[in-house]
mmCIF file of C-alpha atoms and ligand atoms in Angstrom:
data_model
loop_
_atom_site.group_PDB
_atom_site.id
_atom_site.type_symbol
_atom_site.label_atom_id
_atom_site.label_comp_id
_atom_site.label_asym_id
_atom_site.label_seq_id
_atom_site.Cartn_x
_atom_site.Cartn_y
_atom_site.Cartn_z
ATOM 1 C CA MET K 14 0.000 0.000 0.000
ATOM 2 C CA LYS K 15 2.728 2.310 1.014
ATOM 3 C CA THR K 16 4.672 1.509 -2.148
ATOM 4 C CA LEU K 17 1.629 2.121 -4.298
ATOM 5 C CA ARG K 18 0.985 5.468 -2.679
ATOM 6 C CA LEU K 19 4.633 6.382 -3.115
ATOM 7 C CA SER K 20 4.691 5.467 -6.755
ATOM 8 C CA LEU K 21 1.428 7.345 -7.356
ATOM 9 C CA LEU K 22 3.048 10.312 -5.732
ATOM 10 C CA ALA K 23 6.087 9.845 -7.943
ATOM 11 C CA VAL K 24 3.925 9.725 -11.083
ATOM 12 C CA GLY K 25 2.134 12.810 -9.890
ATOM 13 C CA LEU K 26 5.390 14.620 -9.305
ATOM 14 C CA VAL K 27 6.773 13.599 -12.652
ATOM 15 C CA SER K 28 3.689 14.764 -14.527
ATOM 16 C CA LEU K 29 3.654 17.972 -12.524
ATOM 17 C CA THR K 30 7.279 18.603 -13.452
ATOM 18 C CA LEU K 31 6.660 17.712 -17.103
ATOM 19 C CA GLY K 32 3.684 20.035 -17.143
ATOM 20 C CA THR K 33 5.772 22.928 -15.849
ATOM 21 C CA VAL K 34 8.547 22.225 -18.342
ATOM 22 C CA ALA K 35 5.996 22.204 -21.157
ATOM 23 C CA ALA K 36 4.530 25.491 -19.955
ATOM 24 C CA GLN K 37 7.977 27.035 -19.779
ATOM 25 C CA ALA K 38 8.847 25.736 -23.235
ATOM 26 C CA GLN K 39 5.665 27.404 -24.450
ATOM 27 C CA ASP K 40 6.807 30.682 -22.907
ATOM 28 C CA ILE K 41 10.300 30.616 -24.308
ATOM 29 C CA LYS K 42 9.434 29.211 -27.721
ATOM 30 C CA PRO K 43 10.992 31.843 -29.982
ATOM 31 C CA ARG K 44 8.865 33.872 -32.306
ATOM 32 C CA LEU K 45 9.619 33.011 -35.892
ATOM 33 C CA ILE K 46 9.842 35.617 -38.613
ATOM 34 C CA ARG K 47 9.719 34.372 -42.177
ATOM 35 C CA PHE K 48 11.737 36.997 -44.035
ATOM 36 C CA GLY K 49 11.579 36.932 -47.829
ATOM 37 C CA TYR K 50 13.767 38.678 -50.381
ATOM 38 C CA GLY K 51 14.292 38.586 -54.124
ATOM 39 C CA LEU K 52 18.024 38.494 -54.724
ATOM 40 C CA ALA K 53 20.503 35.672 -54.176
ATOM 41 C CA GLU K 54 21.995 34.933 -50.773
ATOM 42 C CA ALA K 55 25.355 36.021 -52.233
ATOM 43 C CA SER K 56 24.282 39.605 -52.894
ATOM 44 C CA ASN K 57 24.253 42.887 -50.998
ATOM 45 C CA GLN K 58 20.617 42.137 -50.149
ATOM 46 C CA GLY K 59 21.404 38.652 -48.853
ATOM 47 C CA ARG K 60 24.344 39.848 -46.766
ATOM 48 C CA ALA K 61 22.269 42.546 -45.104
ATOM 49 C CA VAL K 62 19.394 40.157 -44.362
ATOM 50 C CA LYS K 63 21.922 37.982 -42.553
ATOM 51 C CA VAL K 64 23.083 40.929 -40.445
ATOM 52 C CA LEU K 65 19.468 41.792 -39.688
ATOM 53 C CA GLY K 66 18.725 38.229 -38.562
ATOM 54 C CA GLU K 67 21.788 38.058 -36.323
ATOM 55 C CA ASN K 68 20.848 41.322 -34.645
ATOM 56 C CA VAL K 69 17.204 40.419 -34.164
ATOM 57 C CA GLU K 70 18.288 37.225 -32.461
ATOM 58 C CA LYS K 71 20.980 38.899 -30.358
ATOM 59 C CA LEU K 72 18.906 41.898 -29.257
ATOM 60 C CA SER K 73 15.928 39.707 -28.358
ATOM 61 C CA GLY K 74 18.115 37.326 -26.360
ATOM 62 C CA GLY K 75 17.132 34.507 -28.706
ATOM 63 C CA LYS K 76 13.405 35.113 -28.287
ATOM 64 C CA ILE K 77 12.879 36.187 -31.895
ATOM 65 C CA LYS K 78 14.318 34.202 -34.771
ATOM 66 C CA LEU K 79 14.473 35.274 -38.376
ATOM 67 C CA ARG K 80 14.357 32.670 -41.110
ATOM 68 C CA ALA K 81 15.732 34.257 -44.274
ATOM 69 C CA ILE K 82 14.281 32.987 -47.547
ATOM 70 C CA GLY K 83 15.994 34.532 -50.598
ATOM 71 C CA GLY K 84 15.945 34.135 -54.355
ATOM 72 C CA ALA K 85 12.238 35.027 -54.510
ATOM 73 C CA ALA K 86 11.456 31.538 -53.162
ATOM 74 C CA LEU K 87 8.405 33.083 -51.456
ATOM 75 C CA GLY K 88 7.445 34.798 -54.715
ATOM 76 C CA PRO K 89 8.228 38.142 -56.347
ATOM 77 C CA ASP K 90 7.987 41.397 -54.370
ATOM 78 C CA THR K 91 4.306 41.982 -55.166
ATOM 79 C CA GLN K 92 3.288 38.523 -54.000
ATOM 80 C CA MET K 93 5.226 38.852 -50.733
ATOM 81 C CA GLN K 94 3.624 42.245 -50.081
ATOM 82 C CA GLN K 95 0.205 40.599 -50.278
ATOM 83 C CA ALA K 96 1.332 37.768 -47.985
ATOM 84 C CA LEU K 97 2.452 40.375 -45.433
ATOM 85 C CA ILE K 98 -0.843 42.241 -45.667
ATOM 86 C CA GLY K 99 -2.771 38.992 -45.187
ATOM 87 C CA GLY K 100 -0.534 37.919 -42.309
ATOM 88 C CA ALA K 101 0.758 34.748 -44.002
ATOM 89 C CA GLN K 102 4.346 36.063 -43.946
ATOM 90 C CA GLU K 103 5.973 38.337 -41.356
ATOM 91 C CA MET K 104 8.690 40.348 -43.111
ATOM 92 C CA MET K 105 10.427 41.110 -46.413
ATOM 93 C CA VAL K 106 12.705 43.523 -48.182
ATOM 94 C CA GLY K 107 12.047 44.680 -51.715
ATOM 95 C CA SER K 108 11.961 47.576 -54.083
ATOM 96 C CA THR K 109 9.799 50.592 -53.229
ATOM 97 C CA ALA K 110 8.933 50.684 -56.942
ATOM 98 C CA THR K 111 6.870 47.504 -56.717
ATOM 99 C CA LEU K 112 4.849 48.996 -53.823
ATOM 100 C CA VAL K 113 3.291 51.777 -55.887
ATOM 101 C CA GLY K 114 0.138 49.759 -56.560
ATOM 102 C CA ILE K 115 -0.432 49.692 -52.785
ATOM 103 C CA THR K 116 0.877 53.116 -51.763
ATOM 104 C CA LYS K 117 0.939 55.640 -54.589
ATOM 105 C CA GLU K 118 3.299 57.995 -52.716
ATOM 106 C CA MET K 119 6.113 55.444 -53.181
ATOM 107 C CA ALA K 120 6.304 56.640 -56.802
ATOM 108 C CA LEU K 121 8.238 59.607 -55.481
ATOM 109 C CA TRP K 122 11.374 57.433 -55.379
ATOM 110 C CA ASP K 123 10.929 56.535 -59.043
ATOM 111 C CA THR K 124 11.435 60.127 -60.194
ATOM 112 C CA PRO K 125 14.367 60.105 -62.637
ATOM 113 C CA PHE K 126 17.378 62.062 -61.363
ATOM 114 C CA LEU K 127 15.605 63.076 -58.146
ATOM 115 C CA ILE K 128 18.640 62.197 -56.034
ATOM 116 C CA ASN K 129 22.209 63.011 -57.105
ATOM 117 C CA ASN K 130 24.375 61.211 -54.582
ATOM 118 C CA SER K 131 24.374 58.998 -51.508
ATOM 119 C CA LYS K 132 24.438 61.932 -49.089
ATOM 120 C CA GLU K 133 21.189 63.263 -50.570
ATOM 121 C CA ALA K 134 19.698 59.772 -50.622
ATOM 122 C CA ASP K 135 20.341 59.117 -46.938
ATOM 123 C CA ALA K 136 19.214 62.562 -45.812
ATOM 124 C CA LEU K 137 15.997 62.440 -47.841
ATOM 125 C CA LEU K 138 15.054 58.845 -47.039
ATOM 126 C CA ASP K 139 15.917 59.006 -43.329
ATOM 127 C CA GLY K 140 14.384 62.481 -42.940
ATOM 128 C CA PRO K 141 10.799 63.751 -42.711
ATOM 129 C CA ILE K 142 9.941 63.007 -46.360
ATOM 130 C CA GLY K 143 11.100 59.403 -46.148
ATOM 131 C CA ASP K 144 9.161 58.983 -42.900
ATOM 132 C CA LYS K 145 6.025 60.498 -44.340
ATOM 133 C CA VAL K 146 6.006 58.166 -47.347
ATOM 134 C CA LYS K 147 6.788 55.168 -45.150
ATOM 135 C CA ALA K 148 3.951 56.026 -42.756
ATOM 136 C CA LYS K 149 1.444 55.814 -45.621
ATOM 137 C CA LEU K 150 1.949 52.044 -45.659
ATOM 138 C CA GLU K 151 0.224 51.485 -42.328
ATOM 139 C CA GLU K 152 -3.296 52.086 -43.550
ATOM 140 C CA LYS K 153 -2.588 49.378 -46.145
ATOM 141 C CA GLY K 154 -1.519 46.733 -43.643
ATOM 142 C CA LEU K 155 2.242 47.189 -43.843
ATOM 143 C CA VAL K 156 4.862 48.713 -41.556
ATOM 144 C CA GLY K 157 8.004 50.160 -43.154
ATOM 145 C CA LEU K 158 11.037 49.987 -40.863
ATOM 146 C CA VAL K 159 13.979 51.385 -42.837
ATOM 147 C CA TYR K 160 15.151 52.093 -46.363
ATOM 148 C CA TRP K 161 18.137 50.203 -47.677
ATOM 149 C CA GLU K 162 20.151 51.147 -50.738
ATOM 150 C CA ASN K 163 19.412 49.354 -53.970
ATOM 151 C CA GLY K 164 21.382 52.050 -55.761
ATOM 152 C CA PHE K 165 21.738 54.113 -58.906
ATOM 153 C CA ARG K 166 20.346 52.213 -61.845
ATOM 154 C CA ASN K 167 22.195 51.611 -65.082
ATOM 155 C CA LEU K 168 21.228 50.164 -68.411
ATOM 156 C CA THR K 169 22.316 46.844 -69.910
ATOM 157 C CA ASN K 170 21.301 45.201 -73.169
ATOM 158 C CA ASN K 171 22.333 42.671 -75.725
ATOM 159 C CA LYS K 172 21.692 44.583 -78.943
ATOM 160 C CA ARG K 173 24.157 47.473 -79.103
ATOM 161 C CA ALA K 174 26.158 49.935 -77.056
ATOM 162 C CA VAL K 175 23.726 52.712 -76.196
ATOM 163 C CA ALA K 176 25.599 55.980 -76.843
ATOM 164 C CA LYS K 177 22.628 58.185 -77.711
ATOM 165 C CA LEU K 178 18.872 58.261 -77.195
ATOM 166 C CA GLU K 179 18.147 56.859 -80.651
ATOM 167 C CA ASP K 180 20.114 53.716 -79.829
ATOM 168 C CA LEU K 181 17.269 52.715 -77.504
ATOM 169 C CA ASP K 182 14.784 52.569 -80.365
ATOM 170 C CA GLY K 183 13.118 49.203 -80.488
ATOM 171 C CA ILE K 184 15.130 47.708 -77.654
ATOM 172 C CA LYS K 185 12.841 45.418 -75.683
ATOM 173 C CA LEU K 186 13.621 46.484 -72.160
ATOM 174 C CA ARG K 187 12.414 44.871 -68.961
ATOM 175 C CA VAL K 188 11.255 47.393 -66.348
ATOM 176 C CA MET K 189 9.876 46.892 -62.848
ATOM 177 C CA GLN K 190 6.099 46.576 -62.484
ATOM 178 C CA ASN K 191 5.645 50.295 -62.092
ATOM 179 C CA ASN K 192 4.136 52.975 -64.335
ATOM 180 C CA VAL K 193 6.833 55.591 -63.790
ATOM 181 C CA PHE K 194 9.485 53.164 -65.048
ATOM 182 C CA LEU K 195 7.244 52.065 -67.889
ATOM 183 C CA ASP K 196 6.602 55.670 -68.978
ATOM 184 C CA SER K 197 10.234 56.686 -68.497
ATOM 185 C CA PHE K 198 11.573 54.098 -70.885
ATOM 186 C CA LYS K 199 8.775 54.505 -73.386
ATOM 187 C CA THR K 200 9.592 58.216 -73.395
ATOM 188 C CA LEU K 201 13.199 57.316 -74.179
ATOM 189 C CA GLY K 202 12.055 55.246 -77.147
ATOM 190 C CA ALA K 203 12.557 51.743 -75.769
ATOM 191 C CA ASN K 204 9.957 49.009 -75.981
ATOM 192 C CA ALA K 205 9.417 48.725 -72.214
ATOM 193 C CA VAL K 206 7.933 45.542 -70.759
ATOM 194 C CA PRO K 207 7.103 45.104 -67.050
ATOM 195 C CA LEU K 208 8.313 41.839 -65.508
ATOM 196 C CA PRO K 209 8.996 40.662 -61.959
ATOM 197 C CA PHE K 210 12.680 40.453 -61.066
ATOM 198 C CA SER K 211 12.400 36.724 -60.434
ATOM 199 C CA GLU K 212 11.671 36.151 -64.133
ATOM 200 C CA LEU K 213 14.319 38.492 -65.448
ATOM 201 C CA PHE K 214 17.372 36.273 -65.822
ATOM 202 C CA SER K 215 15.554 33.669 -67.862
ATOM 203 C CA ALA K 216 13.827 36.368 -69.944
ATOM 204 C CA LEU K 217 17.267 37.750 -70.825
ATOM 205 C CA GLU K 218 18.690 34.302 -71.414
ATOM 206 C CA THR K 219 15.896 33.227 -73.760
ATOM 207 C CA LYS K 220 16.011 36.668 -75.413
ATOM 208 C CA ALA K 221 12.372 37.331 -74.538
ATOM 209 C CA VAL K 222 13.758 40.782 -73.665
ATOM 210 C CA ASP K 223 16.951 42.502 -74.873
ATOM 211 C CA GLY K 224 17.838 44.496 -71.817
ATOM 212 C CA GLN K 225 17.119 45.705 -68.313
ATOM 213 C CA GLU K 226 18.263 48.321 -65.822
ATOM 214 C CA ASN K 227 19.552 47.807 -62.273
ATOM 215 C CA PRO K 228 22.396 48.934 -60.032
ATOM 216 C CA TYR K 229 25.906 47.533 -60.686
ATOM 217 C CA ASN K 230 25.644 45.352 -57.572
ATOM 218 C CA THR K 231 22.607 43.518 -58.907
ATOM 219 C CA ILE K 232 24.017 43.182 -62.441
ATOM 220 C CA LEU K 233 26.905 41.422 -60.734
ATOM 221 C CA SER K 234 25.105 39.308 -58.110
ATOM 222 C CA ALA K 235 22.320 38.225 -60.487
ATOM 223 C CA LYS K 236 24.991 37.292 -63.069
ATOM 224 C CA PHE K 237 23.375 39.389 -65.774
ATOM 225 C CA TYR K 238 26.847 39.717 -67.324
ATOM 226 C CA GLU K 239 26.381 36.113 -68.508
ATOM 227 C CA VAL K 240 23.449 37.146 -70.693
ATOM 228 C CA GLN K 241 24.102 40.858 -71.387
ATOM 229 C CA LYS K 242 26.911 42.326 -73.440
ATOM 230 C CA TYR K 243 26.548 46.102 -73.154
ATOM 231 C CA LEU K 244 26.363 48.296 -70.088
ATOM 232 C CA THR K 245 25.664 52.016 -70.369
ATOM 233 C CA VAL K 246 26.374 54.222 -67.373
ATOM 234 C CA THR K 247 23.155 56.227 -67.050
ATOM 235 C CA ASN K 248 22.560 56.546 -63.280
ATOM 236 C CA HIS K 249 19.017 57.494 -64.297
ATOM 237 C CA VAL K 250 17.419 56.968 -60.901
ATOM 238 C CA TYR K 251 18.356 56.188 -57.309
ATOM 239 C CA SER K 252 16.382 53.174 -56.203
ATOM 240 C CA PRO K 253 15.707 52.303 -52.537
ATOM 241 C CA TRP K 254 14.718 49.031 -50.960
ATOM 242 C CA ILE K 255 12.391 49.038 -47.971
ATOM 243 C CA VAL K 256 12.255 46.592 -45.053
ATOM 244 C CA LEU K 257 8.616 45.738 -44.402
ATOM 245 C CA VAL K 258 6.698 44.051 -41.582
ATOM 246 C CA SER K 259 3.197 42.642 -41.757
ATOM 247 C CA LYS K 260 1.011 45.001 -39.719
ATOM 248 C CA LYS K 261 -1.021 42.041 -38.476
ATOM 249 C CA PHE K 262 2.179 40.564 -37.035
ATOM 250 C CA TRP K 263 3.445 43.940 -35.770
ATOM 251 C CA ASP K 264 0.215 44.610 -33.875
ATOM 252 C CA GLY K 265 0.711 41.380 -31.944
ATOM 253 C CA LEU K 266 4.223 42.304 -30.780
ATOM 254 C CA SER K 267 5.069 43.816 -27.421
ATOM 255 C CA LYS K 268 6.643 47.257 -27.187
ATOM 256 C CA ASP K 269 10.012 45.651 -26.462
ATOM 257 C CA GLU K 270 9.774 43.310 -29.414
ATOM 258 C CA ARG K 271 8.983 46.202 -31.736
ATOM 259 C CA ALA K 272 11.957 48.110 -30.376
ATOM 260 C CA VAL K 273 14.194 45.100 -31.082
ATOM 261 C CA LEU K 274 13.033 44.934 -34.699
ATOM 262 C CA GLN K 275 13.422 48.672 -35.191
ATOM 263 C CA LYS K 276 16.915 48.713 -33.693
ATOM 264 C CA ALA K 277 18.094 45.680 -35.649
ATOM 265 C CA ALA K 278 16.676 47.239 -38.829
ATOM 266 C CA VAL K 279 18.713 50.421 -38.305
ATOM 267 C CA ILE K 280 21.891 48.383 -37.720
ATOM 268 C CA SER K 281 21.205 46.397 -40.901
ATOM 269 C CA ARG K 282 20.565 49.605 -42.841
ATOM 270 C CA ASP K 283 23.880 51.140 -41.836
ATOM 271 C CA PHE K 284 25.694 47.918 -42.674
ATOM 272 C CA GLU K 285 23.848 47.526 -45.972
ATOM 273 C CA ARG K 286 24.558 51.015 -47.281
ATOM 274 C CA LYS K 287 28.260 50.762 -46.491
ATOM 275 C CA ASP K 288 28.545 47.270 -47.964
ATOM 276 C CA THR K 289 26.582 48.214 -51.092
ATOM 277 C CA ARG K 290 28.665 51.318 -51.700
ATOM 278 C CA GLU K 291 31.920 49.452 -51.286
ATOM 279 C CA GLU K 292 30.768 46.800 -53.724
ATOM 280 C CA ALA K 293 29.411 49.339 -56.230
ATOM 281 C CA ALA K 294 32.716 51.213 -56.212
ATOM 282 C CA LYS K 295 34.541 48.230 -57.665
ATOM 283 C CA ALA K 296 31.685 46.523 -59.498
ATOM 284 C CA LEU K 297 32.267 48.244 -62.821
ATOM 285 C CA GLY K 298 35.797 46.836 -62.931
ATOM 286 C CA ASP K 299 34.428 43.403 -62.028
ATOM 287 C CA LEU K 300 31.796 43.576 -64.770
ATOM 288 C CA LYS K 301 34.424 44.595 -67.302
ATOM 289 C CA ALA K 302 36.550 41.641 -66.215
ATOM 290 C CA LYS K 303 33.514 39.408 -66.790
ATOM 291 C CA GLY K 304 33.457 40.580 -70.395
ATOM 292 C CA MET K 305 30.858 43.346 -70.425
ATOM 293 C CA GLN K 306 31.435 46.248 -72.758
ATOM 294 C CA ILE K 307 30.921 49.453 -70.803
ATOM 295 C CA ASN K 308 30.315 52.948 -72.116
ATOM 296 C CA GLU K 309 29.489 56.331 -70.640
ATOM 297 C CA LEU K 310 27.202 58.838 -72.297
ATOM 298 C CA SER K 311 28.778 62.021 -73.614
ATOM 299 C CA PRO K 312 27.719 65.066 -71.547
ATOM 300 C CA ALA K 313 25.515 66.229 -74.433
ATOM 301 C CA GLU K 314 23.740 62.859 -74.709
ATOM 302 C CA ALA K 315 23.387 62.561 -70.940
ATOM 303 C CA ALA K 316 21.735 65.988 -70.937
ATOM 304 C CA ARG K 317 19.356 64.952 -73.736
ATOM 305 C CA MET K 318 18.331 61.886 -71.782
ATOM 306 C CA ARG K 319 17.875 63.884 -68.612
ATOM 307 C CA ASP K 320 15.778 66.464 -70.471
ATOM 308 C CA ARG K 321 13.554 63.809 -71.934
ATOM 309 C CA LEU K 322 13.099 62.115 -68.582
ATOM 310 C CA THR K 323 12.145 65.274 -66.730
ATOM 311 C CA ARG K 324 8.895 65.128 -68.703
ATOM 312 C CA ILE K 325 7.979 62.355 -66.306
ATOM 313 C CA ASN K 326 8.187 64.681 -63.290
ATOM 314 C CA ALA K 327 4.752 66.168 -63.890
ATOM 315 C CA THR K 328 3.186 62.698 -63.893
ATOM 316 C CA VAL K 329 4.922 61.737 -60.664
ATOM 317 C CA ALA K 330 3.924 65.028 -59.025
ATOM 318 C CA THR K 331 0.286 64.418 -59.924
ATOM 319 C CA SER K 332 0.241 60.875 -58.650
ATOM 320 C CA VAL K 333 2.020 61.509 -55.335
ATOM 321 C CA GLY K 334 0.194 64.802 -54.806
ATOM 322 C CA MET K 335 1.454 68.340 -55.367
ATOM 323 C CA ASP K 336 1.996 68.962 -51.637
ATOM 324 C CA LEU K 337 4.346 66.033 -51.169
ATOM 325 C CA TRP K 338 6.127 66.900 -54.417
ATOM 326 C CA ASN K 339 6.731 70.485 -53.311
ATOM 327 C CA GLU K 340 7.791 69.468 -49.806
ATOM 328 C CA THR K 341 10.285 67.065 -51.359
ATOM 329 C CA GLN K 342 11.787 69.763 -53.575
ATOM 330 C CA ALA K 343 12.065 72.085 -50.572
ATOM 331 C CA GLU K 344 13.683 69.370 -48.460
ATOM 332 C CA LEU K 345 16.178 68.595 -51.238
ATOM 333 C CA ALA K 346 17.076 72.286 -51.511
ATOM 334 C CA LYS K 347 17.683 72.314 -47.756
ATOM 335 C CA ILE K 348 19.858 69.195 -47.925
ATOM 336 C CA ARG K 349 21.853 70.634 -50.856
ATOM 337 C CA ALA K 350 22.405 73.945 -49.071
ATOM 338 C CA LYS K 351 23.904 72.096 -46.091
ATOM 339 C CA LYS K 352 27.542 71.571 -46.929
HETATM 340 C C1 LIG X 7 14.450 42.417 -56.026
HETATM 341 C C2 LIG X 7 14.013 43.637 -56.853
HETATM 342 C C3 LIG X 7 15.201 44.333 -57.500
HETATM 343 C C4 LIG X 7 14.780 45.526 -58.341
HETATM 344 C C5 LIG X 7 14.206 45.069 -59.660
HETATM 345 O O1 LIG X 7 13.344 41.733 -55.572
HETATM 346 O O2 LIG X 7 13.147 44.464 -59.663
HETATM 347 O O3 LIG X 7 14.815 45.330 -60.699
HETATM 348 O O4 LIG X 7 15.857 46.379 -58.569
HETATM 349 O O5 LIG X 7 16.076 44.763 -56.490
HETATM 350 O O6 LIG X 7 13.330 44.509 -55.994
#
């Protein structure tokens, strides 16, 4: 009898202990963030996602984990944006240009030649204008944490070296799924076709399109040099990436958890910009070594292209709203006056 009672007690104790362990495990089970991105792991985007993940984990004391899923394995930018809005995915990084269908103000960043250098880019994006545009995402179910650098975009194609506007005639050029880009390249005389980034390499390889435009870093990391012969230095627009969180997920986080994500995002941003700029500075040499033929536009031709593209400004101003457009111009003047 005594033995039975003792063993019952033992069973009771064991199950009590197991129960507590299970409850604790429940408490400390880390939150999992599925973080999607479009470029390869071996790219400026992939490297920065890794830094973000490490910092999220470190700053949360292991309570939040970030699972990075690159190469558009979770779908192109537009599909991931919808997954974030619906709450089926927690985070992503992608081009602001593909967000225009959701938040029209994002088209501001598509304005050709809006930003002249990295100092202007950082000041504008991290300042009140960048914040204002980012804040517009919330009513659409997204939270924008920080802007990363995609970079100044340049033109590649497989038909001919583009030395003047007329050389673009008839070139079938992939653009992002965005009307400003579509209009810009139509205005320049190219046959512009919108395509998601994830389909671009094979479209170039099968010659479904002749060319595309992206920063040096991406031309390198996406191996476009394997399927593109000519690169023209145009720097026609500065393109940002934006780190996004699903608002549904964000709303369920504690204040501390939000602070962790915000802080890790800022660390990743600072890393990403430095890394991207270092890579871009030597990428042209690397692309040349890979066999690309590179040309710069003469000052006269660059001016003609710029002139033609400024026709797009009026369209952007109308779609983002005249107030935001004017505030942006004023902010840029302020940034440029600061030496
Ligand atoms: C990556 C894209 C890419 C962009 C493009 O998902 O589509 O050309 O420059 O960086 O967002």
